[in-house]
mmCIF file of C-alpha atoms in Angstrom:
data_model
loop_
_atom_site.group_PDB
_atom_site.id
_atom_site.type_symbol
_atom_site.label_atom_id
_atom_site.label_comp_id
_atom_site.label_asym_id
_atom_site.label_seq_id
_atom_site.Cartn_x
_atom_site.Cartn_y
_atom_site.Cartn_z
ATOM 1 C CA PRO A 55 108.407 108.089 29.294
ATOM 2 C CA ALA A 56 105.728 109.705 31.181
ATOM 3 C CA GLU A 57 102.701 112.366 29.643
ATOM 4 C CA HIS A 58 102.716 114.385 32.465
ATOM 5 C CA TRP A 59 105.312 115.153 34.909
ATOM 6 C CA MET A 60 102.977 113.994 37.881
ATOM 7 C CA ASP A 61 102.934 110.792 36.381
ATOM 8 C CA CYS A 62 106.138 110.036 37.607
ATOM 9 C CA ALA A 63 104.634 109.878 41.369
ATOM 10 C CA LYS A 64 102.236 106.558 40.298
ATOM 11 C CA ASP A 65 105.518 104.317 41.259
ATOM 12 C CA LYS A 66 105.308 106.141 44.676
ATOM 13 C CA TYR A 67 101.632 106.676 45.370
ATOM 14 C CA ASP A 68 98.391 105.933 44.373
ATOM 15 C CA SER A 69 97.519 106.385 40.819
ATOM 16 C CA GLN A 70 93.610 107.682 41.980
ATOM 17 C CA LEU A 71 95.773 110.548 44.237
ATOM 18 C CA VAL A 72 97.878 111.633 41.382
ATOM 19 C CA GLU A 73 94.742 112.242 39.201
ATOM 20 C CA ASP A 74 93.486 113.722 42.285
ATOM 21 C CA VAL A 75 96.391 116.405 42.426
ATOM 22 C CA LYS A 76 96.042 116.811 38.678
ATOM 23 C CA CYS A 77 92.925 117.914 38.715
ATOM 24 C CA LEU A 78 93.397 120.011 41.443
ATOM 25 C CA LEU A 79 96.242 121.620 40.074
ATOM 26 C CA ARG A 80 94.613 122.365 36.710
ATOM 27 C CA VAL A 81 91.898 124.543 39.179
ATOM 28 C CA LEU A 82 94.093 125.976 40.822
ATOM 29 C CA VAL A 83 95.312 128.138 37.766
ATOM 30 C CA LEU A 84 92.060 129.703 37.504
ATOM 31 C CA TYR A 85 92.659 131.377 40.836
ATOM 32 C CA ILE A 86 96.318 133.292 40.040
ATOM 33 C CA PRO A 87 94.304 136.795 38.805
ATOM 34 C CA LEU A 88 92.871 136.515 41.502
ATOM 35 C CA PRO A 89 96.058 138.248 43.625
ATOM 36 C CA ILE A 90 95.425 141.352 41.040
ATOM 37 C CA PHE A 91 91.975 140.977 41.470
ATOM 38 C CA TRP A 92 91.971 142.352 44.813
ATOM 39 C CA ALA A 93 94.768 144.641 45.097
ATOM 40 C CA LEU A 94 92.905 146.635 42.078
ATOM 41 C CA TYR A 95 89.578 145.883 43.895
ATOM 42 C CA ASP A 96 91.408 147.212 47.335
ATOM 43 C CA GLN A 97 92.466 150.238 46.021
ATOM 44 C CA THR A 98 88.862 150.914 44.735
ATOM 45 C CA GLY A 99 88.445 152.579 48.655
ATOM 46 C CA SER A 100 90.564 154.969 49.030
ATOM 47 C CA ARG A 101 90.141 155.830 44.828
ATOM 48 C CA TRP A 102 86.368 156.962 45.770
ATOM 49 C CA THR A 103 87.262 158.811 49.032
ATOM 50 C CA PHE A 104 90.169 160.634 47.702
ATOM 51 C CA GLN A 105 87.607 161.513 44.718
ATOM 52 C CA ALA A 106 85.482 162.613 47.083
ATOM 53 C CA THR A 107 87.424 165.597 48.728
ATOM 54 C CA ARG A 108 87.386 166.658 45.401
ATOM 55 C CA MET A 109 83.834 167.160 44.547
ATOM 56 C CA ASN A 110 81.302 169.015 46.666
ATOM 57 C CA GLY A 111 79.017 165.818 47.878
ATOM 58 C CA MET A 112 76.121 167.775 47.247
ATOM 59 C CA ILE A 113 73.074 165.488 46.648
ATOM 60 C CA GLY A 114 70.077 167.530 45.172
ATOM 61 C CA GLY A 115 68.004 169.095 48.210
ATOM 62 C CA ILE A 116 68.813 165.872 50.265
ATOM 63 C CA GLY A 117 72.062 166.930 51.660
ATOM 64 C CA LYS A 118 75.989 166.749 51.804
ATOM 65 C CA ILE A 119 77.828 163.449 51.248
ATOM 66 C CA LYS A 120 81.158 163.665 53.184
ATOM 67 C CA PRO A 121 84.081 162.014 51.123
ATOM 68 C CA ASP A 122 84.466 159.052 53.795
ATOM 69 C CA GLN A 123 80.823 158.500 53.319
ATOM 70 C CA MET A 124 81.167 157.788 49.690
ATOM 71 C CA GLN A 125 82.220 154.137 49.885
ATOM 72 C CA VAL A 126 79.238 153.660 51.057
ATOM 73 C CA ILE A 127 77.406 154.398 47.824
ATOM 74 C CA ASN A 128 79.288 151.230 46.413
ATOM 75 C CA PRO A 129 76.432 148.690 48.779
ATOM 76 C CA PHE A 130 73.890 150.856 47.150
ATOM 77 C CA LEU A 131 75.396 150.720 43.725
ATOM 78 C CA ILE A 132 75.334 147.056 43.699
ATOM 79 C CA LEU A 133 71.593 146.417 45.276
ATOM 80 C CA PHE A 134 70.289 148.398 42.460
ATOM 81 C CA LEU A 135 72.706 147.193 39.468
ATOM 82 C CA LEU A 136 72.259 143.508 40.121
ATOM 83 C CA PRO A 137 68.620 143.193 39.107
ATOM 84 C CA LEU A 138 69.186 145.698 36.726
ATOM 85 C CA PHE A 139 71.398 143.780 34.726
ATOM 86 C CA ASP A 140 69.865 140.386 35.342
ATOM 87 C CA ARG A 141 66.404 141.372 34.512
ATOM 88 C CA VAL A 142 66.881 144.548 31.855
ATOM 89 C CA ILE A 143 70.372 144.386 30.361
ATOM 90 C CA TYR A 144 71.687 141.025 29.940
ATOM 91 C CA PRO A 145 68.285 139.467 28.705
ATOM 92 C CA SER A 146 68.716 142.708 25.680
ATOM 93 C CA PHE A 147 72.329 141.690 25.274
ATOM 94 C CA ALA A 148 70.973 138.151 24.670
ATOM 95 C CA LYS A 149 68.624 138.962 22.041
ATOM 96 C CA CYS A 150 71.066 140.502 19.848
ATOM 97 C CA GLY A 151 73.160 136.700 20.412
ATOM 98 C CA LEU A 152 75.428 138.523 22.947
ATOM 99 C CA LEU A 153 76.680 137.730 26.349
ATOM 100 C CA VAL A 154 75.332 134.777 26.416
ATOM 101 C CA LYS A 155 77.254 132.694 28.793
ATOM 102 C CA PRO A 156 78.467 133.456 31.789
ATOM 103 C CA LEU A 157 82.064 133.402 30.977
ATOM 104 C CA GLN A 158 81.549 135.920 28.898
ATOM 105 C CA ARG A 159 80.132 138.300 30.316
ATOM 106 C CA MET A 160 82.502 137.699 33.612
ATOM 107 C CA THR A 161 85.367 138.613 30.436
ATOM 108 C CA VAL A 162 83.419 142.298 29.135
ATOM 109 C CA GLY A 163 83.045 143.213 32.967
ATOM 110 C CA GLY A 164 86.870 142.094 33.955
ATOM 111 C CA ILE A 165 87.911 144.083 30.658
ATOM 112 C CA LEU A 166 85.626 146.706 31.915
ATOM 113 C CA THR A 167 87.145 146.882 35.230
ATOM 114 C CA ALA A 168 90.654 146.970 33.667
ATOM 115 C CA GLY A 169 89.591 149.872 31.567
ATOM 116 C CA ALA A 170 88.151 151.605 34.785
ATOM 117 C CA PHE A 171 91.859 151.856 36.248
ATOM 118 C CA PHE A 172 92.973 153.518 33.383
#
């Protein structure tokens, strides 16, 4: 009996091709959560606009932001927070032995993101 269900195809196809397809299938499993992520991510734009309609939009003495302009804040936050996390936050956690590997950081980030939708 074959160990993997794709091993049955080795009679008809080249053994290397079957092994390559098996490797590809193992990688494709990682992409299963992507539609869920993008569905939630696409909601953030409308959610920010909806939340901004309930705010006064005043930014100190600079002026007032309209609700549809609130989405512009996201790229600015990314530009500001990436260096902050890279230079300050992640090294601080690494000194404590936390969030050392990228997969650990991604897991915590995913959990925090999921929690933000509740």
